[in-house]
């Protein structure tokens, strides 16, 4: 089969905060990017976020996620990047070419350099009844209410008291659903306390040390059985919707297809492509950024994207190494700050550990060992 | 059900009201919204039945899990969370003795 093929100096896969910031930085440095995203809107996760963001001014703090998305997209276009929406990247071959489904058929791209910023996918876990209609990812429920203006059901139970669980539970209330509660296996709330506090004020109970036993119903969810892990007592919640917010995992398929070395880092969401502090993988010309390089936050994703864009432009010979280094230092210092505090500290240490693993041939052997064992030893 | 008078988003912009058909039954939908969203709006959450007759419905809404698949006349099996509504579309619920 003879497929249409295009050459590009830089292709960015994913138009979330990481991909858009990478594209903006690269475009500014003189390496014009083509950005591909399978969605119908640029902005990635941000388009579903209607709460005000934390962070600093550089990261759009105080604005709502979808507002930041609009700003990033227009910044990218003004900077000279091309964005093609509705384009899903299906393959990343060992020879460096990308196979793309543009809706009307597939074609090939031959990039000079590639920045992968494909984000993360929601995790799930099995329990009796988990395939009943009405059980869904918290992100799916969030997409329905905030993007499509449709309710997934009448009354929901949320599993997971991390930021995603807390925020989405609140947003379901805002959209007009009832929320019966948020259950969490651990002893403490994983997300920011402000989000938990808002739910408490709305009268939504938080059940710590509780786990899902089963989702029940004939053809759809009608109730959910939950166990109090301290006492063993069972509670039945009469809900038609069960939302799972039990973590995200980097979407590393394309990186794996390309042959990039994958490392397992539990604190950052699981298997992710090895990279150095400049977001370079072990394959020259392939860079990663954002949740794909470790599940963190939009602010981190933006700065990692900027690093990747700078590194790509410098490595392509269009950006003066001295200038690149100065700007990277500035961004690196900001990332340090973002990863400060009790929430950021474990992630900061995990990143350190990851970046200090050698990316050389011996490193690759290590990587294979890591892959076989399925775990990165803590040092 | 559809969201009404959202405290942050207000009344969300929606496409033209059109009719689609599910297993021959007419349903109101908005042009351009994902088929799965239109079905949720009508309270329909079962997309298909497995070979052993178990119901399945949308789980991820971003084209990853394939649980939302349905038969679309003229197109074959589609992921309804990614397929925009068009006037007069005819959908079928696969499995469960219906396909
Ligand atoms: C409920 C919730 C609340 C949050 N709140 C905050 C907050 O308050 N503050 C904060 O800083 N962060 C927050 N975050 C986290 C933040 O949204 C993410 O960290 C950030 O969006 C990651 O950016 P990214 O660019 O790496 O990935 P994403 O935003 O996920 O973007 C990835 C993009 O890649 C595209 N893509 C993936 N695979 C392909 C492919 N094969 N072909 C084409 N395109 C592809 C996807 O369509 C998507 O648009 C929140 C997240 C959630 C879920
Ligand atoms: S709901 Fe998961 S693919 Fe459509």
Short mmCIF file of C-alpha atoms and ligand atoms in Angstrom, two decimals:
data_model
loop_
_atom_site.label_atom_id
_atom_site.label_comp_id
_atom_site.label_asym_id
_atom_site.label_seq_id
_atom_site.Cartn_x
_atom_site.Cartn_y
_atom_site.Cartn_z
CA UNK A 1 0.00 0.00 0.00
CA UNK A 2 1.36 3.41 -0.94
CA UNK A 3 0.42 5.90 1.74
CA UNK A 4 0.70 9.64 1.41
CA UNK A 5 3.75 10.83 3.33
CA UNK A 6 4.67 14.29 4.65
CA UNK A 7 7.94 15.49 6.20
CA UNK A 8 7.93 17.91 9.15
CA UNK A 9 10.77 19.36 11.22
CA UNK A 10 8.81 18.77 14.45
CA UNK A 11 5.64 16.84 15.24
CA UNK A 12 3.95 17.13 18.64
CA UNK A 13 1.49 14.37 19.55
CA UNK A 14 -1.20 15.64 21.94
CA UNK A 15 -2.60 19.16 22.28
CA UNK A 16 -2.95 19.18 26.07
CA UNK A 17 -1.08 21.74 28.19
CA UNK A 18 2.21 19.84 27.71
CA UNK A 19 1.97 19.56 23.92
CA UNK A 20 0.75 23.13 23.43
CA UNK A 21 3.51 24.64 25.58
CA UNK A 22 6.11 22.48 23.82
CA UNK A 23 4.82 23.70 20.46
CA UNK A 24 4.80 27.33 21.56
CA UNK A 25 8.36 27.19 22.84
CA UNK A 26 9.66 25.36 19.76
CA UNK A 27 7.86 27.73 17.40
CA UNK A 28 9.32 30.70 19.28
CA UNK A 29 12.80 29.21 18.92
CA UNK A 30 12.41 28.77 15.16
CA UNK A 31 11.33 25.14 14.87
CA UNK A 32 7.77 25.26 13.49
CA UNK A 33 5.72 22.34 14.85
CA UNK A 34 2.74 20.38 13.63
CA UNK A 35 0.52 19.46 16.59
CA UNK A 36 -1.84 16.49 16.30
CA UNK A 37 -4.72 15.66 18.62
CA UNK A 38 -7.50 13.16 18.29
CA UNK A 39 -9.95 15.37 20.18
CA UNK A 40 -12.22 17.95 18.60
CA UNK A 41 -10.85 20.74 20.80
CA UNK A 42 -7.32 21.67 21.82
CA UNK A 43 -6.44 21.74 25.52
CA UNK A 44 -6.49 18.09 26.57
CA UNK A 45 -7.78 17.55 30.09
CA UNK A 46 -8.15 21.29 30.58
CA UNK A 47 -11.27 21.56 28.42
CA UNK A 48 -13.25 19.58 31.01
CA UNK A 49 -11.97 21.53 34.01
CA UNK A 50 -14.34 24.24 35.22
CA UNK A 51 -12.70 24.89 38.59
CA UNK A 52 -10.08 27.56 39.24
CA UNK A 53 -6.52 26.28 39.05
CA UNK A 54 -3.77 26.55 41.63
CA UNK A 55 -0.20 27.36 40.72
CA UNK A 56 1.54 30.53 39.69
CA UNK A 57 0.81 33.27 37.18
CA UNK A 58 2.93 31.51 34.51
CA UNK A 59 0.55 28.59 34.76
CA UNK A 60 -2.70 30.50 34.62
CA UNK A 61 -3.55 30.15 38.33
CA UNK A 62 -6.94 31.56 39.29
CA UNK A 63 -8.34 30.80 35.86
CA UNK A 64 -10.62 27.92 35.04
CA UNK A 65 -9.12 25.02 33.08
CA UNK A 66 -11.12 25.61 29.90
CA UNK A 67 -10.07 29.28 29.89
CA UNK A 68 -6.41 28.27 30.10
CA UNK A 69 -6.99 25.85 27.21
CA UNK A 70 -8.30 28.63 24.96
CA UNK A 71 -5.30 30.85 25.81
CA UNK A 72 -2.79 28.09 25.11
CA UNK A 73 -4.36 27.23 21.76
CA UNK A 74 -4.39 30.82 20.57
CA UNK A 75 -0.83 31.35 21.85
CA UNK A 76 0.26 28.36 19.80
CA UNK A 77 -1.43 29.52 16.61
CA UNK A 78 -0.10 33.06 16.98
CA UNK A 79 3.38 31.63 17.51
CA UNK A 80 3.18 29.89 14.13
CA UNK A 81 2.33 26.32 15.10
CA UNK A 82 -0.13 24.31 13.04
CA UNK A 83 -2.73 22.33 15.03
CA UNK A 84 -4.69 19.52 13.42
CA UNK A 85 -7.58 18.24 15.53
CA UNK A 86 -9.42 14.98 14.88
CA UNK A 87 -6.09 13.36 14.07
CA UNK A 88 -5.27 10.19 15.98
CA UNK A 89 -1.73 8.85 15.90
CA UNK A 90 -2.02 5.10 15.52
CA UNK A 91 1.61 4.10 15.23
CA UNK A 92 5.16 5.25 15.88
CA UNK A 93 7.49 3.02 13.88
CA UNK A 94 11.07 2.15 14.72
CA UNK A 95 12.21 4.17 11.68
CA UNK A 96 10.72 7.25 13.34
CA UNK A 97 7.66 7.66 11.11
CA UNK A 98 4.20 8.22 12.51
CA UNK A 99 1.02 6.60 11.20
CA UNK A 100 -1.88 9.03 11.50
CA UNK A 101 -5.64 8.60 11.11
CA UNK A 102 -6.99 11.93 9.95
CA UNK A 103 -10.62 10.82 9.85
CA UNK A 104 -10.71 10.54 6.06
CA UNK A 105 -7.96 7.94 5.89
CA UNK A 106 -4.50 7.21 7.19
CA UNK A 107 -1.20 8.82 6.17
CA UNK A 108 2.43 8.86 7.25
CA UNK A 109 4.48 11.63 8.79
CA UNK A 110 8.26 11.73 8.76
CA UNK A 111 9.24 14.07 11.60
CA UNK A 112 12.70 15.51 12.16
CA UNK A 113 11.90 15.38 15.87
CA UNK A 114 8.88 14.14 17.81
CA UNK A 115 7.49 15.30 21.14
CA UNK A 116 5.06 12.85 22.71
CA UNK A 117 2.55 14.51 25.05
CA UNK A 118 -0.26 11.96 25.05
CA UNK A 119 -1.25 12.41 28.70
CA UNK A 120 -2.63 9.68 30.92
CA UNK A 121 -5.60 7.30 31.04
CA UNK A 122 -7.83 6.59 33.99
CA UNK A 123 -7.21 3.42 35.88
CA UNK A 124 -9.91 0.99 36.83
CA UNK A 125 -10.10 -2.13 38.98
CA UNK A 126 -12.32 -5.19 38.86
CA UNK A 127 -15.08 -6.04 41.35
CA UNK A 128 -18.41 -7.86 40.94
CA UNK A 129 -20.65 -5.75 38.74
CA UNK A 130 -17.90 -3.44 37.47
CA UNK A 131 -19.07 -3.86 33.88
CA UNK A 132 -22.69 -2.83 34.56
CA UNK A 133 -23.79 0.26 32.64
CA UNK A 134 -23.63 3.16 35.09
CA UNK A 135 -20.13 2.27 36.32
CA UNK A 136 -17.71 4.68 34.69
CA UNK A 137 -14.49 6.57 35.07
CA UNK A 138 -14.77 9.87 36.94
CA UNK A 139 -13.30 11.51 33.84
CA UNK A 140 -16.10 10.07 31.72
CA UNK A 141 -18.72 11.54 34.05
CA UNK A 142 -16.85 14.85 34.00
CA UNK A 143 -16.74 14.84 30.20
CA UNK A 144 -20.50 14.20 30.07
CA UNK A 145 -21.53 16.98 32.45
CA UNK A 146 -18.99 19.70 31.61
CA UNK A 147 -18.39 19.18 27.92
CA UNK A 148 -21.66 17.75 26.68
CA UNK A 149 -24.09 19.12 29.26
CA UNK A 150 -25.59 15.70 29.91
CA UNK A 151 -26.01 13.87 33.22
CA UNK A 152 -24.77 10.28 33.46
CA UNK A 153 -27.56 9.45 35.94
CA UNK A 154 -29.48 10.85 38.90
CA UNK A 155 -27.44 9.89 41.93
CA UNK A 156 -23.77 8.96 42.10
CA UNK A 157 -21.24 7.42 44.44
CA UNK A 158 -17.60 8.40 43.94
CA UNK A 159 -14.73 6.01 44.59
CA UNK A 160 -11.47 7.75 45.48
CA UNK A 161 -10.80 10.89 47.52
CA UNK A 162 -7.84 12.14 45.51
CA UNK A 163 -8.15 15.45 43.67
CA UNK A 164 -9.94 13.94 40.70
CA UNK A 165 -12.56 12.21 42.87
CA UNK A 166 -13.17 15.28 45.00
CA UNK A 167 -13.32 17.74 42.11
CA UNK A 168 -15.53 15.60 39.90
CA UNK A 169 -17.90 14.82 42.80
CA UNK A 170 -18.35 18.55 43.32
CA UNK A 171 -18.82 19.15 39.61
CA UNK A 172 -21.53 16.48 39.46
CA UNK A 173 -23.37 18.44 42.17
CA UNK A 174 -22.92 21.66 40.22
CA UNK A 175 -24.40 19.98 37.16
CA UNK A 176 -27.45 18.92 39.13
CA UNK A 177 -26.77 15.34 40.21
CA UNK A 178 -27.06 14.03 43.74
CA UNK A 179 -23.86 12.66 45.23
CA UNK A 180 -24.37 10.02 47.92
CA UNK A 181 -20.78 10.16 49.10
CA UNK A 182 -17.12 9.69 48.36
CA UNK A 183 -15.47 6.49 49.57
CA UNK A 184 -11.74 6.01 50.01
CA UNK A 185 -9.76 2.95 51.10
CA UNK A 186 -6.96 4.90 52.72
CA UNK A 187 -7.05 6.57 56.12
CA UNK A 188 -6.73 10.04 54.73
CA UNK A 189 -7.96 12.27 51.96
CA UNK A 190 -5.45 12.18 49.10
CA UNK A 191 -6.51 15.44 47.45
CA UNK A 192 -6.27 19.06 48.53
CA UNK A 193 -8.33 19.78 51.64
CA UNK A 194 -10.09 22.78 50.06
CA UNK A 195 -11.78 20.42 47.63
CA UNK A 196 -12.80 18.03 50.43
CA UNK A 197 -14.08 20.98 52.47
CA UNK A 198 -16.33 22.20 49.65
CA UNK A 199 -17.97 18.78 49.50
CA UNK A 200 -18.46 18.68 53.26
CA UNK A 201 -20.15 22.07 53.09
CA UNK A 202 -22.56 20.67 50.52
CA UNK A 203 -23.36 17.82 52.89
CA UNK A 204 -21.61 15.09 50.88
CA UNK A 205 -20.18 12.55 53.33
CA UNK A 206 -16.64 11.24 53.00
CA UNK A 207 -16.11 7.63 54.02
CA UNK A 208 -12.47 6.86 54.76
CA UNK A 209 -11.33 3.21 55.07
CA UNK A 210 -14.26 2.06 52.94
CA UNK A 211 -14.11 -0.12 49.83
CA UNK A 212 -16.46 -1.15 47.04
CA UNK A 213 -17.68 -4.71 47.41
CA UNK A 214 -20.01 -4.86 44.40
CA UNK A 215 -22.10 -2.86 41.99
CA UNK A 216 -25.56 -4.37 41.89
CA UNK A 217 -28.45 -4.27 39.44
CA UNK A 218 -30.23 -6.23 36.73
CA UNK A 219 -29.21 -4.38 33.60
CA UNK A 220 -27.76 -1.18 35.05
CA UNK A 221 -26.40 -0.02 38.39
CA UNK A 222 -29.18 0.17 40.99
CA UNK A 223 -27.10 0.07 44.16
CA UNK A 224 -23.54 -0.29 45.39
CA UNK A 225 -22.42 -2.40 48.30
CA UNK A 226 -19.60 -0.89 50.36
CA UNK A 227 -17.61 -2.28 53.27
CA UNK A 228 -16.34 -0.37 56.26
CA UNK A 229 -12.81 -1.79 56.43
CA UNK A 230 -12.43 -1.08 60.14
CA UNK A 231 -15.57 -2.85 61.35
CA UNK A 232 -16.41 -5.09 58.40
CA UNK A 233 -19.94 -3.62 58.35
CA UNK A 234 -21.66 -3.45 54.96
CA UNK A 235 -23.56 -0.42 53.65
CA UNK A 236 -25.77 -0.29 50.60
CA UNK A 237 -25.97 2.96 48.65
CA UNK A 238 -28.97 3.42 46.39
CA UNK A 239 -27.28 5.05 43.39
CA UNK A 240 -27.54 4.59 39.63
CA UNK A 241 -24.01 5.80 38.90
CA UNK A 242 -20.66 4.65 40.28
CA UNK A 243 -17.67 6.80 39.36
CA UNK A 244 -14.13 5.50 39.71
CA UNK A 245 -11.36 7.97 40.46
CA UNK A 246 -8.61 5.58 41.38
CA UNK A 247 -5.65 7.11 39.62
CA UNK A 248 -4.23 7.70 36.19
CA UNK A 249 -1.58 5.85 34.21
CA UNK A 250 0.74 7.42 31.60
CA UNK A 251 -0.41 6.68 28.07
CA UNK A 252 2.89 5.21 26.92
CA UNK A 253 1.86 3.01 23.97
CA UNK A 254 3.39 5.19 21.26
CA UNK A 255 6.65 5.55 23.15
CA UNK A 256 6.74 1.78 23.65
CA UNK A 257 6.06 1.18 19.94
CA UNK A 258 8.99 3.40 19.06
CA UNK A 259 11.16 1.27 21.34
CA UNK A 260 11.68 3.89 24.05
CA UNK A 261 12.83 2.41 27.30
CA UNK A 262 9.99 2.19 29.82
CA UNK A 263 10.51 2.35 33.55
CA UNK A 264 8.00 1.62 36.31
CA UNK A 265 7.64 4.48 38.78
CA UNK A 266 4.70 3.95 41.17
CA UNK A 267 4.66 7.56 42.45
CA UNK A 268 4.25 8.84 38.89
CA UNK A 269 1.48 6.49 37.77
CA UNK A 270 3.27 3.34 36.56
CA UNK A 271 5.19 2.60 33.37
CA UNK A 272 6.51 5.68 31.62
CA UNK A 273 9.25 6.47 29.11
CA UNK A 274 12.65 7.04 30.67
CA UNK A 275 13.79 10.63 30.16
CA UNK A 276 16.45 13.05 31.28
CA UNK A 277 15.97 16.49 32.83
CA UNK A 278 15.54 17.99 29.36
CA UNK A 279 12.71 15.54 28.57
CA UNK A 280 14.82 13.53 26.08
CA UNK A 281 14.10 9.80 25.88
CA UNK A 282 16.80 7.22 25.15
CA UNK A 283 16.00 7.68 21.42
CA UNK A 284 17.57 10.78 19.85
CA UNK A 285 14.92 13.13 18.51
CA UNK A 286 12.14 11.68 20.68
CA UNK A 287 10.99 13.78 23.64
CA UNK A 288 8.21 13.36 26.21
CA UNK A 289 6.33 15.79 28.47
CA UNK A 290 3.35 16.10 30.78
CA UNK A 291 1.34 13.28 32.31
CA UNK A 292 2.99 10.82 29.91
CA UNK A 293 6.31 11.60 31.61
CA UNK A 294 4.71 11.06 35.04
CA UNK A 295 1.19 11.91 36.21
CA UNK A 296 1.39 15.25 37.99
CA UNK A 297 -0.42 18.52 37.30
CA UNK A 298 -1.21 20.85 34.44
CA UNK A 299 1.32 23.41 35.69
CA UNK A 300 4.07 20.78 35.68
CA UNK A 301 2.91 19.55 32.27
CA UNK A 302 3.24 23.08 30.85
CA UNK A 303 6.79 23.52 32.11
CA UNK A 304 7.88 20.07 31.01
CA UNK A 305 6.41 20.87 27.61
CA UNK A 306 8.46 24.07 27.46
CA UNK A 307 11.62 22.09 28.32
CA UNK A 308 10.90 19.54 25.60
CA UNK A 309 10.27 22.27 23.02
CA UNK A 310 13.53 24.01 23.91
CA UNK A 311 15.54 20.79 23.85
CA UNK A 312 14.09 19.84 20.45
CA UNK A 313 14.89 23.25 18.99
CA UNK A 314 18.42 23.22 20.36
CA UNK A 315 19.12 19.64 19.25
CA UNK A 316 17.82 20.52 15.77
CA UNK A 317 20.42 23.27 15.64
CA UNK A 318 18.03 26.22 15.43
CA UNK A 319 18.41 27.44 19.01
CA UNK A 320 21.68 28.68 20.52
CA UNK A 321 22.71 26.21 23.30
CA UNK A 322 23.58 29.06 25.68
CA UNK A 323 20.15 30.63 25.28
CA UNK A 324 18.46 27.26 25.66
CA UNK A 325 20.40 26.53 28.84
CA UNK A 326 19.50 29.87 30.42
CA UNK A 327 15.80 29.44 29.74
CA UNK A 328 15.88 25.80 30.89
CA UNK A 329 17.45 26.82 34.19
CA UNK A 330 14.64 29.29 34.78
CA UNK A 331 11.98 26.65 34.05
CA UNK A 332 13.84 23.99 36.05
CA UNK A 333 13.81 26.25 39.11
CA UNK A 334 10.06 26.74 38.72
CA UNK A 335 9.51 22.98 38.48
CA UNK A 336 11.44 22.54 41.73
CA UNK A 337 9.03 24.93 43.41
CA UNK A 338 5.98 23.22 41.93
CA UNK A 339 7.20 19.90 43.30
CA UNK A 340 7.79 21.35 46.76
CA UNK A 341 5.44 20.68 49.65
CA UNK A 342 4.11 17.41 51.00
CA UNK A 343 2.16 16.59 47.80
CA UNK A 344 5.02 17.32 45.44
CA UNK A 345 7.92 15.93 47.43
CA UNK A 346 7.39 12.19 46.64
CA UNK A 347 7.00 13.08 42.96
CA UNK A 348 10.13 15.22 43.03
CA UNK A 349 12.14 12.37 44.51
CA UNK A 350 10.71 9.87 42.02
CA UNK A 351 11.67 12.15 39.12
CA UNK A 352 15.19 12.52 40.52
CA UNK A 353 15.52 8.76 40.74
CA UNK A 354 14.21 8.30 37.21
CA UNK A 355 16.45 10.97 35.66
CA UNK A 356 19.52 9.64 37.43
CA UNK A 357 19.12 6.17 35.90
CA UNK A 358 21.63 6.07 33.04
CA UNK A 359 20.15 6.43 29.55
CA UNK A 360 23.10 4.61 27.96
CA UNK A 361 23.28 1.05 26.61
CA UNK A 362 23.86 -0.23 30.11
CA UNK A 363 20.87 1.82 31.14
CA UNK A 364 18.83 0.05 28.50
CA UNK A 365 19.86 -3.30 29.93
CA UNK A 366 18.76 -2.04 33.30
CA UNK A 367 15.55 -1.01 31.66
CA UNK A 368 14.99 -4.52 30.38
CA UNK A 369 15.61 -5.90 33.79
CA UNK A 370 13.23 -3.33 35.20
CA UNK A 371 10.62 -4.26 32.62
CA UNK A 372 10.92 -7.97 33.35
CA UNK A 373 10.68 -7.45 37.05
CA UNK A 374 7.97 -4.89 36.46
CA UNK A 375 9.21 -2.58 39.18
CA UNK A 376 11.84 0.08 39.70
CA UNK A 377 13.79 -0.57 42.87
CA UNK A 378 13.68 2.31 45.29
CA UNK A 379 17.11 3.60 46.14
CA UNK B 1 -31.16 14.17 31.42
CA UNK B 2 -29.59 17.39 30.31
CA UNK B 3 -27.83 19.93 32.53
CA UNK B 4 -29.94 23.06 33.08
CA UNK B 5 -28.71 26.44 34.31
CA UNK B 6 -25.18 25.44 35.32
CA UNK B 7 -23.69 27.80 37.98
CA UNK B 8 -20.41 28.17 36.07
CA UNK B 9 -21.25 27.29 32.49
CA UNK B 10 -24.77 28.71 32.28
CA UNK B 11 -26.79 27.23 29.44
CA UNK B 12 -24.29 25.24 27.36
CA UNK B 13 -24.40 25.87 23.61
CA UNK B 14 -26.14 22.98 21.89
CA UNK B 15 -26.56 21.95 18.28
CA UNK B 16 -29.80 21.88 16.30
CA UNK B 17 -32.42 19.46 17.59
CA UNK B 18 -32.66 16.43 15.31
CA UNK B 19 -34.18 12.94 15.41
CA UNK B 20 -32.13 9.75 15.51
CA UNK B 21 -33.44 6.19 15.71
CA UNK B 22 -32.47 3.53 18.22
CA UNK B 23 -33.66 0.04 17.31
CA UNK B 24 -36.34 1.75 15.24
CA UNK B 25 -37.50 4.07 18.05
CA UNK B 26 -37.20 7.86 17.41
CA UNK B 27 -35.15 9.89 19.91
CA UNK B 28 -34.43 13.58 20.12
CA UNK B 29 -30.72 14.51 19.94
CA UNK B 30 -28.53 17.54 19.29
CA UNK B 31 -26.56 17.69 16.08
CA UNK B 32 -22.82 17.30 16.63
CA UNK B 33 -22.92 15.91 20.16
CA UNK B 34 -21.51 12.40 20.61
CA UNK B 35 -24.15 9.73 20.06
CA UNK B 36 -23.38 8.34 23.54
CA UNK B 37 -24.13 11.75 25.10
CA UNK B 38 -27.43 11.96 23.22
CA UNK B 39 -28.37 8.53 24.54
CA UNK B 40 -27.45 9.48 28.13
CA UNK B 41 -29.64 12.57 27.69
CA UNK B 42 -32.54 10.21 26.96
CA UNK B 43 -31.61 8.01 29.93
CA UNK B 44 -30.23 5.21 27.74
CA UNK B 45 -27.02 3.75 29.11
CA UNK B 46 -26.85 0.30 27.54
CA UNK B 47 -24.82 0.34 24.33
CA UNK B 48 -24.62 -3.37 23.56
CA UNK B 49 -24.85 -6.87 25.00
CA UNK B 50 -21.91 -9.28 25.11
CA UNK B 51 -22.03 -12.74 23.58
CA UNK B 52 -23.25 -14.10 26.91
CA UNK B 53 -25.96 -11.44 27.10
CA UNK B 54 -24.43 -9.04 29.61
CA UNK B 55 -25.24 -5.34 29.12
CA UNK B 56 -22.36 -2.89 28.58
CA UNK B 57 -22.31 0.90 28.47
CA UNK B 58 -19.91 3.82 28.01
CA UNK B 59 -17.06 3.77 30.51
CA UNK B 60 -14.39 6.25 29.36
CA UNK B 61 -16.09 8.67 26.92
CA UNK B 62 -12.77 9.22 25.12
CA UNK B 63 -12.54 6.33 22.69
CA UNK B 64 -10.37 4.01 24.77
CA UNK B 65 -12.52 1.29 26.34
CA UNK B 66 -14.76 0.36 23.33
CA UNK B 67 -17.65 -0.40 25.71
CA UNK B 68 -19.89 2.16 23.97
CA UNK B 69 -19.88 0.40 20.62
CA UNK B 70 -23.12 0.14 18.64
CA UNK B 71 -24.17 -0.63 15.10
CA UNK B 72 -24.71 2.42 12.93
CA UNK B 73 -26.59 1.73 9.70
CA UNK B 74 -24.32 2.26 6.71
CA UNK B 75 -21.18 2.45 8.85
CA UNK B 76 -21.03 -0.76 10.86
CA UNK B 77 -19.77 -0.89 14.44
CA UNK B 78 -18.84 2.57 15.79
CA UNK B 79 -17.67 4.01 19.10
CA UNK B 80 -20.66 6.14 20.06
CA UNK B 81 -18.62 8.37 22.40
CA UNK B 82 -16.63 9.62 19.40
CA UNK B 83 -19.34 9.59 16.71
CA UNK B 84 -21.15 12.93 16.27
CA UNK B 85 -24.93 12.92 15.90
CA UNK B 86 -26.30 13.45 12.40
CA UNK B 87 -29.93 13.89 11.46
CA UNK B 88 -31.77 10.61 10.89
CA UNK B 89 -28.99 8.26 12.07
CA UNK B 90 -30.15 4.69 12.65
CA UNK B 91 -28.52 2.83 15.52
CA UNK B 92 -28.89 -0.70 16.73
CA UNK B 93 -28.06 -2.25 20.10
CA UNK B 94 -25.90 -5.26 19.20
CA UNK B 95 -26.36 -8.57 21.02
CA UNK B 96 -29.10 -9.48 23.45
CA UNK B 97 -30.91 -11.27 20.64
CA UNK B 98 -31.45 -7.98 18.80
CA UNK B 99 -28.53 -7.87 16.37
C1 LIG C 1 -10.58 16.13 37.41
C2 LIG C 1 -9.21 16.69 37.21
C3 LIG C 1 -8.88 17.89 37.82
C4 LIG C 1 -7.61 18.44 37.65
N1 LIG C 1 -7.31 19.63 38.29
C5 LIG C 1 -6.08 20.20 38.15
C6 LIG C 1 -5.75 21.46 38.81
O1 LIG C 1 -6.57 22.07 39.51
N2 LIG C 1 -4.52 21.96 38.62
C7 LIG C 1 -3.58 21.33 37.83
O2 LIG C 1 -2.47 21.85 37.68
N3 LIG C 1 -3.87 20.15 37.21
C8 LIG C 1 -5.09 19.56 37.35
N4 LIG C 1 -5.38 18.35 36.74
C9 LIG C 1 -4.33 17.64 36.01
C10 LIG C 1 -4.13 18.14 34.61
O3 LIG C 1 -5.37 18.20 33.94
C11 LIG C 1 -3.17 17.21 33.87
O4 LIG C 1 -2.02 17.02 34.63
C12 LIG C 1 -2.75 17.82 32.53
O5 LIG C 1 -3.88 18.03 31.71
C13 LIG C 1 -1.75 16.94 31.80
O6 LIG C 1 -1.43 17.54 30.56
P1 LIG C 1 -0.92 16.71 29.32
O7 LIG C 1 -0.77 17.70 28.22
O8 LIG C 1 0.24 15.90 29.71
O9 LIG C 1 -2.08 15.65 28.99
P2 LIG C 1 -3.61 15.84 28.57
O10 LIG C 1 -4.19 17.10 29.06
O11 LIG C 1 -4.27 14.57 28.96
O12 LIG C 1 -3.54 15.91 26.98
C14 LIG C 1 -3.16 14.81 26.18
C15 LIG C 1 -3.75 14.99 24.81
O13 LIG C 1 -3.21 14.01 23.94
C16 LIG C 1 -4.19 13.55 23.07
N5 LIG C 1 -3.80 12.23 22.61
C17 LIG C 1 -3.51 11.14 23.37
N6 LIG C 1 -3.16 10.10 22.59
C18 LIG C 1 -3.24 10.53 21.32
C19 LIG C 1 -2.99 9.92 20.05
N7 LIG C 1 -2.58 8.64 19.94
N8 LIG C 1 -3.17 10.66 18.92
C20 LIG C 1 -3.58 11.96 19.01
N9 LIG C 1 -3.82 12.58 20.18
C21 LIG C 1 -3.65 11.88 21.31
C22 LIG C 1 -5.46 13.57 23.89
O14 LIG C 1 -6.60 13.68 23.06
C23 LIG C 1 -5.25 14.81 24.76
O15 LIG C 1 -5.85 15.96 24.19
C24 LIG C 1 -6.65 17.78 36.86
C25 LIG C 1 -6.99 16.57 36.21
C26 LIG C 1 -8.25 16.02 36.38
C27 LIG C 1 -8.59 14.72 35.67
S1 LIG C 2 -16.89 5.03 26.14
FE1 LIG C 2 -14.95 4.15 26.07
S2 LIG C 2 -14.62 3.97 23.93
FE2 LIG C 2 -16.49 5.00 24.04
#
